[in-house]
PDB file of C-alpha atoms and ligand atoms in Angstrom:
ATOM      1  CA  UNK A   1      21.572 125.914 389.638  1.00 97.00           C
ATOM      2  CA  UNK A   2      24.596 128.152 389.286  1.00 98.00           C
ATOM      3  CA  UNK A   3      26.539 128.640 386.075  1.00 98.00           C
ATOM      4  CA  UNK A   4      29.999 130.182 386.236  1.00 98.00           C
ATOM      5  CA  UNK A   5      30.870 131.879 382.963  1.00 98.00           C
ATOM      6  CA  UNK A   6      32.955 134.610 381.391  1.00 98.00           C
ATOM      7  CA  UNK A   7      31.357 136.904 378.856  1.00 97.00           C
ATOM      8  CA  UNK A   8      33.997 136.280 376.180  1.00 96.00           C
ATOM      9  CA  UNK A   9      34.165 132.488 376.493  1.00 97.00           C
ATOM     10  CA  UNK A  10      32.614 130.614 373.564  1.00 98.00           C
ATOM     11  CA  UNK A  11      32.465 127.430 375.662  1.00 98.00           C
ATOM     12  CA  UNK A  12      30.504 129.192 378.391  1.00 98.00           C
ATOM     13  CA  UNK A  13      28.364 130.822 375.705  1.00 98.00           C
ATOM     14  CA  UNK A  14      27.230 127.382 374.549  1.00 98.00           C
ATOM     15  CA  UNK A  15      25.972 126.644 378.061  1.00 98.00           C
ATOM     16  CA  UNK A  16      24.291 130.047 378.346  1.00 98.00           C
ATOM     17  CA  UNK A  17      22.548 129.623 375.001  1.00 98.00           C
ATOM     18  CA  UNK A  18      21.394 126.123 375.991  1.00 98.00           C
ATOM     19  CA  UNK A  19      19.996 127.464 379.280  1.00 98.00           C
ATOM     20  CA  UNK A  20      17.965 130.065 377.382  1.00 98.00           C
ATOM     21  CA  UNK A  21      16.835 127.701 374.599  1.00 98.00           C
ATOM     22  CA  UNK A  22      15.824 125.116 377.209  1.00 98.00           C
ATOM     23  CA  UNK A  23      13.649 127.676 378.990  1.00 98.00           C
ATOM     24  CA  UNK A  24      15.776 127.369 382.115  1.00 98.00           C
ATOM     25  CA  UNK A  25      17.139 130.909 382.296  1.00 97.00           C
ATOM     26  CA  UNK A  26      15.109 131.766 385.396  1.00 98.00           C
ATOM     27  CA  UNK A  27      16.385 128.667 387.173  1.00 98.00           C
ATOM     28  CA  UNK A  28      20.069 129.267 386.466  1.00 98.00           C
ATOM     29  CA  UNK A  29      21.934 131.862 388.496  1.00 98.00           C
ATOM     30  CA  UNK A  30      24.647 133.284 386.244  1.00 98.00           C
ATOM     31  CA  UNK A  31      27.948 134.021 387.990  1.00 98.00           C
ATOM     32  CA  UNK A  32      30.399 135.995 385.867  1.00 98.00           C
ATOM     33  CA  UNK A  33      34.089 135.412 386.563  1.00 98.00           C
ATOM     34  CA  UNK A  34      37.396 135.860 384.787  1.00 97.00           C
ATOM     35  CA  UNK A  35      39.047 132.422 384.912  1.00 97.00           C
ATOM     36  CA  UNK A  36      42.445 133.925 384.075  1.00 94.00           C
ATOM     37  CA  UNK A  37      42.468 135.798 387.402  1.00 97.00           C
ATOM     38  CA  UNK A  38      41.941 132.553 389.338  1.00 96.00           C
ATOM     39  CA  UNK A  39      39.149 133.708 391.683  1.00 97.00           C
ATOM     40  CA  UNK A  40      39.619 132.410 395.241  1.00 97.00           C
ATOM     41  CA  UNK A  41      38.122 128.965 395.700  1.00 97.00           C
ATOM     42  CA  UNK A  42      37.192 128.473 392.054  1.00 98.00           C
ATOM     43  CA  UNK A  43      39.552 125.535 391.617  1.00 98.00           C
ATOM     44  CA  UNK A  44      37.753 123.797 394.483  1.00 97.00           C
ATOM     45  CA  UNK A  45      34.840 123.620 392.048  1.00 97.00           C
ATOM     46  CA  UNK A  46      36.741 123.103 388.816  1.00 97.00           C
ATOM     47  CA  UNK A  47      40.258 121.701 389.229  1.00 97.00           C
ATOM     48  CA  UNK A  48      41.437 123.084 385.896  1.00 97.00           C
ATOM     49  CA  UNK A  49      40.041 126.573 386.552  1.00 97.00           C
ATOM     50  CA  UNK A  50      38.096 126.944 383.303  1.00 98.00           C
ATOM     51  CA  UNK A  51      34.617 128.125 382.418  1.00 98.00           C
ATOM     52  CA  UNK A  52      31.895 126.987 382.188  1.00 98.00           C
ATOM     53  CA  UNK A  53      31.216 125.244 385.506  1.00 98.00           C
ATOM     54  CA  UNK A  54      27.718 124.285 386.604  1.00 98.00           C
ATOM     55  CA  UNK A  55      26.637 123.588 390.177  1.00 98.00           C
ATOM     56  CA  UNK A  56      23.350 121.710 390.102  1.00 97.00           C
ATOM     57  CA  UNK A  57      20.601 122.044 392.687  1.00 96.00           C
ATOM     58  CA  UNK A  58      21.777 118.859 394.402  1.00 96.00           C
ATOM     59  CA  UNK A  59      25.324 120.246 394.599  1.00 96.00           C
ATOM     60  CA  UNK A  60      26.846 118.209 391.779  1.00 97.00           C
ATOM     61  CA  UNK A  61      29.604 120.182 390.103  1.00 98.00           C
ATOM     62  CA  UNK A  62      29.940 119.683 386.350  1.00 98.00           C
ATOM     63  CA  UNK A  63      32.475 121.088 383.925  1.00 97.00           C
ATOM     64  CA  UNK A  64      33.408 120.626 380.247  1.00 97.00           C
ATOM     65  CA  UNK A  65      30.927 122.565 378.168  1.00 98.00           C
ATOM     66  CA  UNK A  66      29.651 119.514 376.301  1.00 97.00           C
ATOM     67  CA  UNK A  67      28.706 117.811 379.569  1.00 97.00           C
ATOM     68  CA  UNK A  68      27.231 120.986 381.066  1.00 98.00           C
ATOM     69  CA  UNK A  69      25.112 121.474 377.928  1.00 98.00           C
ATOM     70  CA  UNK A  70      23.904 117.881 378.004  1.00 98.00           C
ATOM     71  CA  UNK A  71      22.999 118.190 381.681  1.00 98.00           C
ATOM     72  CA  UNK A  72      20.993 121.371 381.043  1.00 98.00           C
ATOM     73  CA  UNK A  73      19.233 119.804 378.050  1.00 98.00           C
ATOM     74  CA  UNK A  74      18.194 116.793 380.118  1.00 97.00           C
ATOM     75  CA  UNK A  75      16.611 119.145 382.667  1.00 97.00           C
ATOM     76  CA  UNK A  76      14.210 120.240 379.913  1.00 98.00           C
ATOM     77  CA  UNK A  77      13.559 117.127 377.805  1.00 97.00           C
ATOM     78  CA  UNK A  78      10.590 118.713 376.034  1.00 97.00           C
ATOM     79  CA  UNK A  79      12.948 121.294 374.542  1.00 97.00           C
ATOM     80  CA  UNK A  80      14.249 118.632 372.128  1.00 97.00           C
ATOM     81  CA  UNK A  81      17.780 120.038 372.447  1.00 98.00           C
ATOM     82  CA  UNK A  82      19.118 116.516 373.013  1.00 98.00           C
ATOM     83  CA  UNK A  83      16.793 114.312 370.999  1.00 97.00           C
ATOM     84  CA  UNK A  84      16.587 110.513 371.191  1.00 96.00           C
ATOM     85  CA  UNK A  85      17.710 107.894 368.728  1.00 96.00           C
ATOM     86  CA  UNK A  86      19.602 108.682 365.550  1.00 96.00           C
ATOM     87  CA  UNK A  87      18.916 112.411 365.918  1.00 96.00           C
ATOM     88  CA  UNK A  88      20.903 112.422 369.164  1.00 97.00           C
ATOM     89  CA  UNK A  89      24.001 111.134 367.410  1.00 97.00           C
ATOM     90  CA  UNK A  90      23.536 113.657 364.635  1.00 96.00           C
ATOM     91  CA  UNK A  91      23.337 116.441 367.239  1.00 97.00           C
ATOM     92  CA  UNK A  92      26.390 115.187 369.119  1.00 97.00           C
ATOM     93  CA  UNK A  93      28.336 114.747 365.875  1.00 97.00           C
ATOM     94  CA  UNK A  94      27.655 118.359 364.920  1.00 97.00           C
ATOM     95  CA  UNK A  95      28.685 119.466 368.391  1.00 97.00           C
ATOM     96  CA  UNK A  96      31.901 117.435 368.123  1.00 98.00           C
ATOM     97  CA  UNK A  97      32.819 119.101 364.821  1.00 98.00           C
ATOM     98  CA  UNK A  98      32.096 122.490 366.388  1.00 98.00           C
ATOM     99  CA  UNK A  99      34.073 121.684 369.541  1.00 97.00           C
ATOM    100  CA  UNK A 100      37.061 120.558 367.477  1.00 98.00           C
ATOM    101  CA  UNK A 101      36.921 123.819 365.553  1.00 98.00           C
ATOM    102  CA  UNK A 102      36.598 125.808 368.758  1.00 98.00           C
ATOM    103  CA  UNK A 103      39.503 123.995 370.414  1.00 98.00           C
ATOM    104  CA  UNK A 104      41.718 124.635 367.378  1.00 98.00           C
ATOM    105  CA  UNK A 105      40.660 128.311 367.283  1.00 97.00           C
ATOM    106  CA  UNK A 106      41.381 128.820 370.985  1.00 95.00           C
ATOM    107  CA  UNK A 107      44.682 126.908 370.754  1.00 94.00           C
ATOM    108  CA  UNK A 108      45.841 129.179 367.947  1.00 93.00           C
ATOM    109  CA  UNK A 109      44.837 132.296 369.850  1.00 93.00           C
ATOM    110  CA  UNK A 110      46.431 131.194 373.116  1.00 89.00           C
ATOM    111  CA  UNK A 111      49.689 130.254 371.358  1.00 84.00           C
ATOM    112  CA  UNK A 112      49.753 133.660 369.673  1.00 85.00           C
ATOM    113  CA  UNK A 113      48.940 135.595 372.872  1.00 86.00           C
ATOM    114  CA  UNK A 114      51.093 133.680 375.319  1.00 82.00           C
ATOM    115  CA  UNK A 115      54.246 132.942 373.374  1.00 78.00           C
ATOM    116  CA  UNK A 116      57.452 134.302 374.814  1.00 74.00           C
ATOM    117  CA  UNK A 117      59.850 136.202 372.605  1.00 71.00           C
ATOM    118  CA  UNK A 118      60.428 134.350 369.357  1.00 71.00           C
ATOM    119  CA  UNK A 119      59.080 131.086 370.705  1.00 76.00           C
ATOM    120  CA  UNK A 120      55.753 131.172 368.825  1.00 77.00           C
ATOM    121  CA  UNK A 121      55.301 127.806 367.141  1.00 85.00           C
ATOM    122  CA  UNK A 122      54.061 128.726 363.687  1.00 87.00           C
ATOM    123  CA  UNK A 123      53.895 125.022 362.899  1.00 90.00           C
ATOM    124  CA  UNK A 124      51.440 124.517 365.770  1.00 91.00           C
ATOM    125  CA  UNK A 125      49.355 127.553 364.780  1.00 91.00           C
ATOM    126  CA  UNK A 126      49.242 126.426 361.133  1.00 94.00           C
ATOM    127  CA  UNK A 127      48.027 123.001 362.246  1.00 96.00           C
ATOM    128  CA  UNK A 128      45.173 124.626 364.197  1.00 96.00           C
ATOM    129  CA  UNK A 129      44.223 126.759 361.190  1.00 96.00           C
ATOM    130  CA  UNK A 130      44.170 123.623 359.042  1.00 98.00           C
ATOM    131  CA  UNK A 131      41.802 121.938 361.541  1.00 98.00           C
ATOM    132  CA  UNK A 132      39.516 124.973 361.596  1.00 98.00           C
ATOM    133  CA  UNK A 133      39.332 125.050 357.812  1.00 98.00           C
ATOM    134  CA  UNK A 134      38.688 121.340 357.369  1.00 98.00           C
ATOM    135  CA  UNK A 135      35.939 121.499 360.025  1.00 98.00           C
ATOM    136  CA  UNK A 136      34.367 124.512 358.277  1.00 98.00           C
ATOM    137  CA  UNK A 137      34.498 122.696 354.918  1.00 98.00           C
ATOM    138  CA  UNK A 138      32.829 119.637 356.444  1.00 98.00           C
ATOM    139  CA  UNK A 139      30.076 121.805 357.918  1.00 98.00           C
ATOM    140  CA  UNK A 140      29.540 123.427 354.515  1.00 98.00           C
ATOM    141  CA  UNK A 141      29.190 119.984 352.914  1.00 98.00           C
ATOM    142  CA  UNK A 142      26.799 118.858 355.652  1.00 96.00           C
ATOM    143  CA  UNK A 143      24.944 122.163 355.961  1.00 97.00           C
ATOM    144  CA  UNK A 144      21.574 120.473 355.433  1.00 96.00           C
ATOM    145  CA  UNK A 145      22.088 118.726 358.810  1.00 95.00           C
ATOM    146  CA  UNK A 146      21.810 122.169 360.413  1.00 97.00           C
ATOM    147  CA  UNK A 147      18.230 122.619 359.226  1.00 95.00           C
ATOM    148  CA  UNK A 148      15.324 121.723 361.428  1.00 91.00           C
ATOM    149  CA  UNK A 149      14.736 121.943 365.134  1.00 94.00           C
ATOM    150  CA  UNK A 150      17.463 123.458 367.282  1.00 98.00           C
ATOM    151  CA  UNK A 151      19.645 120.913 369.099  1.00 98.00           C
ATOM    152  CA  UNK A 152      22.903 121.032 371.026  1.00 98.00           C
ATOM    153  CA  UNK A 153      24.565 120.462 367.647  1.00 98.00           C
ATOM    154  CA  UNK A 154      23.344 123.680 366.098  1.00 98.00           C
ATOM    155  CA  UNK A 155      24.124 125.608 369.279  1.00 98.00           C
ATOM    156  CA  UNK A 156      27.696 124.292 369.257  1.00 98.00           C
ATOM    157  CA  UNK A 157      28.155 125.221 365.615  1.00 98.00           C
ATOM    158  CA  UNK A 158      26.557 128.651 366.099  1.00 98.00           C
ATOM    159  CA  UNK A 159      28.820 129.505 369.033  1.00 98.00           C
ATOM    160  CA  UNK A 160      31.940 128.247 367.236  1.00 98.00           C
ATOM    161  CA  UNK A 161      31.176 130.332 364.127  1.00 98.00           C
ATOM    162  CA  UNK A 162      30.404 133.363 366.284  1.00 98.00           C
ATOM    163  CA  UNK A 163      33.813 132.914 367.929  1.00 98.00           C
ATOM    164  CA  UNK A 164      35.479 133.005 364.496  1.00 98.00           C
ATOM    165  CA  UNK A 165      33.776 136.365 363.931  1.00 98.00           C
ATOM    166  CA  UNK A 166      34.722 137.582 367.414  1.00 97.00           C
ATOM    167  CA  UNK A 167      38.439 136.701 367.390  1.00 96.00           C
ATOM    168  CA  UNK A 168      39.326 135.981 363.754  1.00 96.00           C
ATOM    169  CA  UNK A 169      37.101 138.365 361.778  1.00 94.00           C
ATOM    170  CA  UNK A 170      39.830 139.045 359.221  1.00 94.00           C
ATOM    171  CA  UNK A 171      39.910 135.372 358.184  1.00 94.00           C
ATOM    172  CA  UNK A 172      36.446 135.549 356.582  1.00 94.00           C
ATOM    173  CA  UNK A 173      35.262 131.970 357.144  1.00 98.00           C
ATOM    174  CA  UNK A 174      32.190 132.688 354.963  1.00 98.00           C
ATOM    175  CA  UNK A 175      34.250 132.835 351.769  1.00 97.00           C
ATOM    176  CA  UNK A 176      33.453 129.738 349.687  1.00 97.00           C
ATOM    177  CA  UNK A 177      30.945 128.494 352.278  1.00 98.00           C
ATOM    178  CA  UNK A 178      27.627 130.093 351.256  1.00 98.00           C
ATOM    179  CA  UNK A 179      25.332 127.491 352.824  1.00 98.00           C
ATOM    180  CA  UNK A 180      26.983 127.709 356.212  1.00 98.00           C
ATOM    181  CA  UNK A 181      27.007 131.505 356.015  1.00 98.00           C
ATOM    182  CA  UNK A 182      23.282 131.610 355.192  1.00 98.00           C
ATOM    183  CA  UNK A 183      22.433 129.225 358.032  1.00 98.00           C
ATOM    184  CA  UNK A 184      24.491 131.234 360.536  1.00 98.00           C
ATOM    185  CA  UNK A 185      22.980 134.554 359.479  1.00 98.00           C
ATOM    186  CA  UNK A 186      19.594 133.264 360.619  1.00 98.00           C
ATOM    187  CA  UNK A 187      20.820 131.392 363.676  1.00 98.00           C
ATOM    188  CA  UNK A 188      22.681 134.445 364.970  1.00 98.00           C
ATOM    189  CA  UNK A 189      19.390 136.338 365.107  1.00 98.00           C
ATOM    190  CA  UNK A 190      17.946 134.045 367.765  1.00 98.00           C
ATOM    191  CA  UNK A 191      17.320 135.858 371.065  1.00 98.00           C
ATOM    192  CA  UNK A 192      19.587 133.330 372.843  1.00 98.00           C
ATOM    193  CA  UNK A 193      22.494 134.348 370.602  1.00 98.00           C
ATOM    194  CA  UNK A 194      21.702 138.068 370.812  1.00 98.00           C
ATOM    195  CA  UNK A 195      21.516 137.955 374.617  1.00 98.00           C
ATOM    196  CA  UNK A 196      24.906 136.249 374.918  1.00 98.00           C
ATOM    197  CA  UNK A 197      26.947 138.351 372.508  1.00 97.00           C
ATOM    198  CA  UNK A 198      30.510 138.828 373.757  1.00 96.00           C
ATOM    199  CA  UNK A 199      31.646 142.333 374.712  1.00 92.00           C
ATOM    200  CA  UNK A 200      32.964 144.457 371.844  1.00 85.00           C
TER     201      UNK A 200
HETATM  202  N1  GSH B   1      37.187 121.919 377.130  1.00 77.88           N
HETATM  203  C1  GSH B   1      36.689 123.003 377.950  1.00 77.88           C
HETATM  204  C2  GSH B   1      37.371 124.295 377.518  1.00 77.88           C
HETATM  205  C3  GSH B   1      36.949 125.487 378.368  1.00 77.88           C
HETATM  206  C4  GSH B   1      37.946 126.645 378.211  1.00 77.88           C
HETATM  207  O1  GSH B   1      39.043 126.501 377.667  1.00 77.88           O
HETATM  208  N2  GSH B   1      37.544 127.813 378.723  1.00 77.88           N
HETATM  209  C5  GSH B   1      38.452 128.933 378.703  1.00 77.88           C
HETATM  210  C6  GSH B   1      37.713 130.220 378.374  1.00 77.88           C
HETATM  211  S1  GSH B   1      37.305 130.269 376.659  1.00 77.88           S
HETATM  212  C7  GSH B   1      39.058 129.106 380.074  1.00 77.88           C
HETATM  213  O2  GSH B   1      38.346 129.071 381.056  1.00 77.88           O
HETATM  214  N3  GSH B   1      40.383 129.321 380.124  1.00 77.88           N
HETATM  215  C8  GSH B   1      41.073 129.539 381.350  1.00 77.88           C
HETATM  216  C9  GSH B   1      42.310 128.693 381.453  1.00 77.88           C
HETATM  217  O3  GSH B   1      42.622 127.946 380.495  1.00 77.88           O
HETATM  218  O4  GSH B   1      42.979 128.763 382.478  1.00 77.88           O
HETATM  219  C10 GSH B   1      35.173 123.087 377.832  1.00 77.88           C
HETATM  220  O5  GSH B   1      34.628 122.653 376.810  1.00 77.88           O
HETATM  221  O6  GSH B   1      34.517 123.542 378.785  1.00 77.88           O
END
């Protein structure tokens, strides 16, 4: 398998962490790219030019981090990363909260970086910040769901929180959210998280 990623992408980080946690690291060739430079031919694989993209051993090309992560997890069922039954929906629910938070974080950053002149939509940015905060508050309320065996849900949440630290450190998401902060402090120590830290 081949996984196209960029070192700073939190979406690609999810897939990289899953590959490591699933015990598949040796089977996944990591290909680092910068999607913003539009490498030649990359859009033949992924029409929207984003990372991550996974090319499976049978040549199937998958994108959207949630789908890539689920594919990797199903290659290593014994890992328990995508459990069966009710636990699966709990894992996917956590991942959905994390993905919503990540999307809102990235939207706010992209609007701030790419706006032209005075055209920054503060209203749009404020709406993203609101989404991030409500997602963080929900995770704090449901922090007990993060305990137990690692699933795609915890990985999604861990990568989304790490992205807040990476790009929005001044916002201090930990304030008023002690349970989430305590959970993340431990999760961030996992070798899979340490090995995929974004560049300084
Ligand atoms: N919904 C996508 C989002 C992926 C995404 O936005 N990746 C960013 C890097 S963090 C990217 O490749 N951006 C390049 C672009 O938008 O052209 C996923 O979950 O995979």
